[in-house]
Amino acid sequence: MKSLKCLPQRSFKIMLTVVFLIGAIGFIAIGFTLLPLIGFIVAIPFIVLAFYFFNAKLDDRCEINFSHH
């Protein structure tokens, strides 16, 4: 039963990761076409946030534990 615990929270965490990665890809695409330097600079925080949420651990209450990052 442990594998089903926190399933909605884990799914949401993965969805957030995907959204941030899609945002980063969008800004990188803008960087290639319109504003090269600005597009890449704006994409960096999206990539960092994607990795942060992908690696985030859930505590016993199924919340992201911010104290261990």
C-alpha positions as a printed Julia matrix, in Angstrom:
69×3 Matrix{Float64}:
  0.0    0.0     0.0
  3.02   2.26    0.38
  3.29   2.63   -3.41
 -0.21   4.17   -3.61
  0.42   6.61   -0.79
  0.95  10.17   -2.04
  0.17   9.16   -5.63
 -1.67  12.41   -6.46
  1.16  14.48   -4.97
  3.81  12.53   -6.84
  1.83  12.89  -10.06
  1.52  16.64   -9.5
  5.26  16.86   -8.83
  5.97  15.14  -12.16
  3.48  17.39  -13.96
  5.21  20.47  -12.52
  8.54  19.13  -13.74
  7.15  18.6   -17.23
  5.57  22.08  -17.3
  8.86  23.72  -16.3
 10.77  21.7   -18.89
  8.27  22.67  -21.6
  8.64  26.3   -20.51
 12.42  26.02  -20.71
 12.22  24.45  -24.17
  9.9   27.28  -25.26
 12.31  29.95  -24.06
 15.24  28.15  -25.67
 13.28  28.09  -28.94
 12.67  31.82  -28.56
 16.38  32.17  -27.86
 17.24  30.46  -31.12
 14.86  32.57  -33.19
 14.2   36.01  -31.7
 16.24  37.05  -28.69
 19.17  34.7   -28.28
 20.7   35.91  -25.02
 17.45  36.77  -23.25
 15.79  33.49  -24.23
 18.61  31.41  -22.78
 18.86  33.5   -19.61
 15.12  33.16  -18.96
 15.25  29.4   -19.65
 17.84  28.75  -16.93
 15.46  29.29  -13.94
 12.89  27.0   -15.58
 15.49  24.25  -15.9
 16.57  24.73  -12.28
 12.96  24.58  -11.07
 12.32  21.45  -13.13
 15.28  19.65  -11.56
 14.29  20.91   -8.09
 10.76  19.54   -8.3
 11.94  16.31   -9.93
 14.33  15.67   -7.03
 11.99  16.95   -4.29
 11.16  14.44   -1.58
  7.73  14.07    0.01
  7.43  13.82    3.77
  5.01  11.62    5.75
  2.14  14.05    5.16
  2.7   13.91    1.37
  4.07  17.45    1.25
  7.3   18.58   -0.36
  9.94  18.78    2.33
 11.69  22.11    1.76
 14.04  21.79    4.74
 16.32  19.2     3.13
 17.19  21.13   -0.03
